[in-house]
């Protein structure tokens, strides 16, 4: 129950923008940044990889918890049970002989309060296979909120979608709450992601670096079309606050 409350607290941050009528990350003009470097190989826990390949969920593969009032199952699991390495920007064969293709991904950072995002609104285009974003390059040290949005084009006309978050930050106690999922815990956030992207996006706050606890880690995206699974990812770090991460990002 204690672990459930901690994970629930983390995802309450993602729901803060649910009732807002503000455009959030859906603004007309962005400062566009294109990253063309091929992403480095990353290790993906086998249980996360199973989710991305849309394998049937069993009690043995990962534990599910349902957040009261959210209407969405939250999946969590320890880092272990083997790892699979993702080769950035390449094609491979997945389970059942299905092709896996690594695809492009765009990330949006848009300030709610003035002087929070350098450039006010930024669109970061990542290459096939995704990549890493150092938030120190885009987020100021001022106090306020900003929105985070994602665009994974392969979701269009797909028959199945999956978004999984793998946390790489430590749990923290701020005031009377414990924030964060903890090191190497993963969450199936597909339903919450879909709802929030249709609204303002994920709203996070810079006070006491809360945004790092929410975003620090890797967001995986997977879409299924016919016999092909399309996958991308983005890893968020902040080189100014390495002590908040499970390991030096």
mmCIF file of C-alpha atoms in Angstrom:
data_model
loop_
_atom_site.group_PDB
_atom_site.id
_atom_site.type_symbol
_atom_site.label_atom_id
_atom_site.label_comp_id
_atom_site.label_asym_id
_atom_site.label_seq_id
_atom_site.Cartn_x
_atom_site.Cartn_y
_atom_site.Cartn_z
ATOM 1 C CA UNK A 1 0.000 0.000 0.000
ATOM 2 C CA UNK A 2 2.851 2.393 0.815
ATOM 3 C CA UNK A 3 4.421 1.821 -2.614
ATOM 4 C CA UNK A 4 1.039 2.404 -4.264
ATOM 5 C CA UNK A 5 0.623 5.770 -2.491
ATOM 6 C CA UNK A 6 4.105 6.867 -3.574
ATOM 7 C CA UNK A 7 3.488 6.003 -7.223
ATOM 8 C CA UNK A 8 0.063 7.627 -7.073
ATOM 9 C CA UNK A 9 1.721 10.840 -5.796
ATOM 10 C CA UNK A 10 4.102 10.876 -8.756
ATOM 11 C CA UNK A 11 1.322 10.619 -11.303
ATOM 12 C CA UNK A 12 -0.818 13.250 -9.619
ATOM 13 C CA UNK A 13 1.673 15.707 -11.139
ATOM 14 C CA UNK A 14 0.745 14.427 -14.588
ATOM 15 C CA UNK A 15 -2.934 15.141 -13.939
ATOM 16 C CA UNK A 16 -2.566 18.749 -12.800
ATOM 17 C CA UNK A 17 -3.337 20.080 -16.258
ATOM 18 C CA UNK A 18 -6.459 17.973 -16.722
ATOM 19 C CA UNK A 19 -8.974 20.733 -15.923
ATOM 20 C CA UNK A 20 -7.150 23.676 -17.467
ATOM 21 C CA UNK A 21 -8.498 25.500 -20.519
ATOM 22 C CA UNK A 22 -5.057 26.827 -21.389
ATOM 23 C CA UNK A 23 -3.446 25.655 -24.638
ATOM 24 C CA UNK A 24 -0.608 24.011 -22.738
ATOM 25 C CA UNK A 25 1.968 22.733 -25.197
ATOM 26 C CA UNK A 26 -0.414 23.294 -28.147
ATOM 27 C CA UNK A 27 0.900 26.706 -29.201
ATOM 28 C CA UNK A 28 1.322 28.129 -32.699
ATOM 29 C CA UNK A 29 5.030 28.918 -32.712
ATOM 30 C CA UNK A 30 7.999 26.954 -31.413
ATOM 31 C CA UNK A 31 11.732 27.386 -31.504
ATOM 32 C CA UNK A 32 12.654 24.253 -33.441
ATOM 33 C CA UNK A 33 15.725 22.203 -32.575
ATOM 34 C CA UNK A 34 16.674 19.137 -34.595
ATOM 35 C CA UNK A 35 18.964 16.507 -33.107
ATOM 36 C CA UNK A 36 20.509 14.317 -35.783
ATOM 37 C CA UNK A 37 22.981 12.300 -33.717
ATOM 38 C CA UNK A 38 22.211 8.585 -33.747
ATOM 39 C CA UNK A 39 21.130 7.664 -30.205
ATOM 40 C CA UNK A 40 23.447 5.557 -28.105
ATOM 41 C CA UNK A 41 22.402 2.001 -27.324
ATOM 42 C CA UNK A 42 20.306 1.741 -24.190
ATOM 43 C CA UNK A 43 19.453 -1.290 -22.101
ATOM 44 C CA UNK A 44 15.758 -2.043 -21.775
ATOM 45 C CA UNK A 45 14.503 -4.291 -18.941
ATOM 46 C CA UNK A 46 12.966 -7.422 -20.430
ATOM 47 C CA UNK A 47 9.607 -6.751 -18.757
ATOM 48 C CA UNK A 48 9.437 -3.309 -20.370
ATOM 49 C CA UNK A 49 10.381 -4.820 -23.719
ATOM 50 C CA UNK A 50 7.517 -7.308 -23.360
ATOM 51 C CA UNK A 51 5.080 -4.410 -22.935
ATOM 52 C CA UNK A 52 6.487 -2.618 -25.982
ATOM 53 C CA UNK A 53 6.033 -5.770 -28.068
ATOM 54 C CA UNK A 54 2.414 -6.081 -26.852
ATOM 55 C CA UNK A 55 2.967 -9.477 -25.302
ATOM 56 C CA UNK A 56 0.123 -10.760 -23.091
ATOM 57 C CA UNK A 57 0.338 -9.414 -19.548
ATOM 58 C CA UNK A 58 0.538 -12.048 -16.830
ATOM 59 C CA UNK A 59 0.888 -11.896 -13.068
ATOM 60 C CA UNK A 60 4.404 -13.264 -13.458
ATOM 61 C CA UNK A 61 5.526 -10.647 -15.980
ATOM 62 C CA UNK A 62 4.677 -7.590 -13.903
ATOM 63 C CA UNK A 63 2.442 -6.440 -11.091
ATOM 64 C CA UNK A 64 -0.507 -4.162 -11.814
ATOM 65 C CA UNK A 65 -2.033 -1.644 -9.476
ATOM 66 C CA UNK A 66 -5.051 0.544 -10.134
ATOM 67 C CA UNK A 67 -5.033 4.123 -8.907
ATOM 68 C CA UNK A 68 -8.318 4.940 -7.241
ATOM 69 C CA UNK A 69 -10.163 7.577 -9.252
ATOM 70 C CA UNK A 70 -7.755 7.361 -12.193
ATOM 71 C CA UNK A 71 -9.369 4.502 -14.054
ATOM 72 C CA UNK A 72 -5.977 3.281 -15.269
ATOM 73 C CA UNK A 73 -3.787 0.357 -14.358
ATOM 74 C CA UNK A 74 -0.269 1.256 -13.257
ATOM 75 C CA UNK A 75 2.391 -1.325 -14.001
ATOM 76 C CA UNK A 76 5.526 -1.492 -11.925
ATOM 77 C CA UNK A 77 8.460 -3.834 -11.694
ATOM 78 C CA UNK A 78 12.008 -4.185 -10.483
ATOM 79 C CA UNK A 79 14.857 -3.743 -12.895
ATOM 80 C CA UNK A 80 15.842 -7.313 -13.490
ATOM 81 C CA UNK A 81 14.806 -10.525 -15.142
ATOM 82 C CA UNK A 82 17.300 -9.858 -17.912
ATOM 83 C CA UNK A 83 17.875 -6.904 -20.195
ATOM 84 C CA UNK A 84 17.647 -6.378 -23.926
ATOM 85 C CA UNK A 85 19.743 -3.784 -25.717
ATOM 86 C CA UNK A 86 18.019 -1.377 -28.098
ATOM 87 C CA UNK A 87 20.091 -0.560 -31.144
ATOM 88 C CA UNK A 88 19.294 3.062 -31.973
ATOM 89 C CA UNK A 89 17.941 3.729 -35.458
ATOM 90 C CA UNK A 90 18.021 0.122 -36.679
ATOM 91 C CA UNK A 91 15.508 -2.530 -37.661
ATOM 92 C CA UNK A 92 15.305 -5.891 -35.924
ATOM 93 C CA UNK A 93 13.047 -8.904 -35.669
ATOM 94 C CA UNK A 94 10.820 -9.095 -32.621
ATOM 95 C CA UNK A 95 8.651 -11.738 -31.019
ATOM 96 C CA UNK A 96 6.670 -13.940 -33.387
ATOM 97 C CA UNK A 97 8.774 -12.857 -36.356
ATOM 98 C CA UNK A 98 7.331 -9.329 -36.356
ATOM 99 C CA UNK A 99 9.592 -6.541 -37.567
ATOM 100 C CA UNK A 100 10.615 -3.810 -35.128
ATOM 101 C CA UNK A 101 11.401 -0.416 -36.645
ATOM 102 C CA UNK A 102 12.895 2.457 -34.649
ATOM 103 C CA UNK A 103 11.154 5.738 -35.450
ATOM 104 C CA UNK A 104 11.340 9.507 -34.965
ATOM 105 C CA UNK A 105 9.893 11.376 -31.979
ATOM 106 C CA UNK A 106 9.302 15.051 -31.149
ATOM 107 C CA UNK A 107 9.262 16.604 -27.664
ATOM 108 C CA UNK A 108 7.710 19.970 -26.756
ATOM 109 C CA UNK A 109 8.683 22.174 -23.798
ATOM 110 C CA UNK A 110 6.380 25.187 -23.334
ATOM 111 C CA UNK A 111 6.425 27.545 -20.366
ATOM 112 C CA UNK A 112 3.289 28.331 -18.367
ATOM 113 C CA UNK A 113 5.038 30.993 -16.288
ATOM 114 C CA UNK A 114 7.433 33.547 -17.752
ATOM 115 C CA UNK A 115 11.161 32.817 -17.983
ATOM 116 C CA UNK A 116 10.913 29.099 -17.232
ATOM 117 C CA UNK A 117 11.723 27.656 -20.674
ATOM 118 C CA UNK A 118 14.626 29.166 -22.592
ATOM 119 C CA UNK A 119 12.943 30.389 -25.764
ATOM 120 C CA UNK A 120 9.425 30.153 -24.239
ATOM 121 C CA UNK A 121 8.330 27.250 -26.462
ATOM 122 C CA UNK A 122 10.703 24.637 -27.860
ATOM 123 C CA UNK A 123 10.150 21.700 -30.219
ATOM 124 C CA UNK A 124 12.946 19.120 -30.125
ATOM 125 C CA UNK A 125 12.940 16.665 -33.038
ATOM 126 C CA UNK A 126 14.731 13.400 -32.302
ATOM 127 C CA UNK A 127 16.034 10.953 -34.943
ATOM 128 C CA UNK A 128 15.022 7.339 -35.509
ATOM 129 C CA UNK A 129 15.286 5.540 -32.205
ATOM 130 C CA UNK A 130 14.852 8.742 -30.174
ATOM 131 C CA UNK A 131 17.563 10.190 -27.963
ATOM 132 C CA UNK A 132 18.503 12.032 -24.786
ATOM 133 C CA UNK A 133 17.510 15.532 -23.655
ATOM 134 C CA UNK A 134 19.475 17.432 -21.021
ATOM 135 C CA UNK A 135 16.894 19.746 -19.463
ATOM 136 C CA UNK A 136 19.703 21.997 -18.228
ATOM 137 C CA UNK A 137 19.883 23.317 -21.798
ATOM 138 C CA UNK A 138 16.211 24.301 -21.905
ATOM 139 C CA UNK A 139 14.871 24.944 -18.375
ATOM 140 C CA UNK A 140 15.971 27.955 -16.321
ATOM 141 C CA UNK A 141 16.488 28.040 -12.553
ATOM 142 C CA UNK A 142 13.441 30.286 -12.054
ATOM 143 C CA UNK A 143 10.412 29.025 -10.146
ATOM 144 C CA UNK A 144 7.255 28.153 -12.042
ATOM 145 C CA UNK A 145 5.569 25.592 -14.272
ATOM 146 C CA UNK A 146 5.955 24.344 -17.823
ATOM 147 C CA UNK A 147 4.240 21.861 -20.106
ATOM 148 C CA UNK A 148 5.726 18.798 -21.761
ATOM 149 C CA UNK A 149 4.234 17.302 -24.913
ATOM 150 C CA UNK A 150 5.165 14.463 -27.257
ATOM 151 C CA UNK A 151 4.454 13.628 -30.886
ATOM 152 C CA UNK A 152 5.026 10.044 -32.014
ATOM 153 C CA UNK A 153 3.732 10.026 -35.622
ATOM 154 C CA UNK A 154 3.474 6.234 -35.753
ATOM 155 C CA UNK A 155 0.487 6.358 -33.400
ATOM 156 C CA UNK A 156 -1.556 7.578 -36.383
ATOM 157 C CA UNK A 157 -3.596 4.704 -37.841
ATOM 158 C CA UNK A 158 -1.959 2.202 -35.480
ATOM 159 C CA UNK A 159 -3.956 -0.751 -34.178
ATOM 160 C CA UNK A 160 -2.294 -0.745 -30.739
ATOM 161 C CA UNK A 161 -0.360 1.826 -28.715
ATOM 162 C CA UNK A 162 1.821 1.660 -25.634
ATOM 163 C CA UNK A 163 3.644 4.287 -23.547
ATOM 164 C CA UNK A 164 5.889 3.122 -20.708
ATOM 165 C CA UNK A 165 7.902 5.254 -18.288
ATOM 166 C CA UNK A 166 11.078 3.867 -16.687
ATOM 167 C CA UNK A 167 12.110 5.983 -13.691
ATOM 168 C CA UNK A 168 15.773 6.839 -13.163
ATOM 169 C CA UNK A 169 15.377 9.187 -10.188
ATOM 170 C CA UNK A 170 15.397 8.603 -6.460
ATOM 171 C CA UNK A 171 12.294 8.880 -4.319
ATOM 172 C CA UNK A 172 12.194 12.164 -2.396
ATOM 173 C CA UNK A 173 10.222 13.480 0.534
ATOM 174 C CA UNK A 174 8.985 17.026 -0.086
ATOM 175 C CA UNK A 175 6.884 18.464 2.724
ATOM 176 C CA UNK A 176 4.541 15.618 3.720
ATOM 177 C CA UNK A 177 4.682 13.658 0.458
ATOM 178 C CA UNK A 178 7.039 11.054 -0.947
ATOM 179 C CA UNK A 179 7.495 11.755 -4.653
ATOM 180 C CA UNK A 180 8.814 9.521 -7.384
ATOM 181 C CA UNK A 181 8.458 5.914 -8.449
ATOM 182 C CA UNK A 182 12.033 5.129 -7.428
ATOM 183 C CA UNK A 183 15.048 3.708 -9.200
ATOM 184 C CA UNK A 184 14.325 1.416 -12.156
ATOM 185 C CA UNK A 185 10.583 1.203 -11.515
ATOM 186 C CA UNK A 186 8.381 1.248 -14.613
ATOM 187 C CA UNK A 187 4.820 2.414 -15.204
ATOM 188 C CA UNK A 188 2.418 1.687 -18.050
ATOM 189 C CA UNK A 189 1.053 5.215 -18.593
ATOM 190 C CA UNK A 190 -0.723 4.674 -21.922
ATOM 191 C CA UNK A 191 -4.216 5.796 -20.874
ATOM 192 C CA UNK A 192 -3.044 8.807 -18.859
ATOM 193 C CA UNK A 193 -0.693 9.828 -21.676
ATOM 194 C CA UNK A 194 -3.472 9.738 -24.281
ATOM 195 C CA UNK A 195 -5.797 11.861 -22.143
ATOM 196 C CA UNK A 196 -3.178 14.459 -21.229
ATOM 197 C CA UNK A 197 -1.774 14.871 -24.750
ATOM 198 C CA UNK A 198 -5.311 15.635 -25.970
ATOM 199 C CA UNK A 199 -5.447 18.436 -23.387
ATOM 200 C CA UNK A 200 -2.610 20.670 -22.189
ATOM 201 C CA UNK A 201 0.122 18.058 -21.915
ATOM 202 C CA UNK A 202 2.026 17.132 -18.763
ATOM 203 C CA UNK A 203 2.357 20.114 -16.417
ATOM 204 C CA UNK A 204 5.403 20.040 -14.151
ATOM 205 C CA UNK A 205 6.909 22.502 -11.687
ATOM 206 C CA UNK A 206 10.463 23.676 -11.064
ATOM 207 C CA UNK A 207 10.062 24.458 -7.343
ATOM 208 C CA UNK A 208 12.551 22.241 -5.493
ATOM 209 C CA UNK A 209 13.246 20.571 -8.843
ATOM 210 C CA UNK A 210 10.010 18.576 -8.773
ATOM 211 C CA UNK A 211 10.078 18.275 -12.563
ATOM 212 C CA UNK A 212 13.197 16.120 -12.349
ATOM 213 C CA UNK A 213 11.484 13.557 -10.132
ATOM 214 C CA UNK A 214 8.572 13.396 -12.595
ATOM 215 C CA UNK A 215 10.501 13.387 -15.889
ATOM 216 C CA UNK A 216 13.863 11.880 -14.939
ATOM 217 C CA UNK A 217 14.076 8.593 -16.807
ATOM 218 C CA UNK A 218 12.991 7.172 -20.154
ATOM 219 C CA UNK A 219 9.635 7.406 -21.933
ATOM 220 C CA UNK A 220 9.142 4.523 -24.384
ATOM 221 C CA UNK A 221 6.623 4.691 -27.245
ATOM 222 C CA UNK A 222 5.386 1.707 -29.243
ATOM 223 C CA UNK A 223 2.833 1.439 -32.063
ATOM 224 C CA UNK A 224 1.639 -1.640 -33.914
ATOM 225 C CA UNK A 225 0.688 -1.609 -37.591
ATOM 226 C CA UNK A 226 0.043 -4.881 -39.417
ATOM 227 C CA UNK A 227 3.131 -7.043 -38.843
ATOM 228 C CA UNK A 228 5.403 -4.203 -37.738
ATOM 229 C CA UNK A 229 6.038 -2.633 -34.334
ATOM 230 C CA UNK A 230 7.397 0.936 -34.333
ATOM 231 C CA UNK A 231 9.359 2.053 -31.271
ATOM 232 C CA UNK A 232 11.018 5.239 -30.048
ATOM 233 C CA UNK A 233 12.174 6.688 -26.734
ATOM 234 C CA UNK A 234 13.400 9.822 -25.021
ATOM 235 C CA UNK A 235 15.542 9.963 -21.895
ATOM 236 C CA UNK A 236 15.382 13.104 -19.744
ATOM 237 C CA UNK A 237 18.270 14.134 -17.529
ATOM 238 C CA UNK A 238 19.423 17.385 -15.932
ATOM 239 C CA UNK A 239 23.187 17.668 -15.624
ATOM 240 C CA UNK A 240 22.850 20.347 -12.907
ATOM 241 C CA UNK A 241 21.218 17.964 -10.415
ATOM 242 C CA UNK A 242 22.933 14.615 -10.822
ATOM 243 C CA UNK A 243 22.422 13.862 -7.130
ATOM 244 C CA UNK A 244 18.679 13.416 -7.761
ATOM 245 C CA UNK A 245 19.262 10.557 -10.199
ATOM 246 C CA UNK A 246 19.813 6.913 -9.361
ATOM 247 C CA UNK A 247 23.107 7.045 -11.197
ATOM 248 C CA UNK A 248 24.999 9.702 -13.098
ATOM 249 C CA UNK A 249 22.817 10.158 -16.224
#
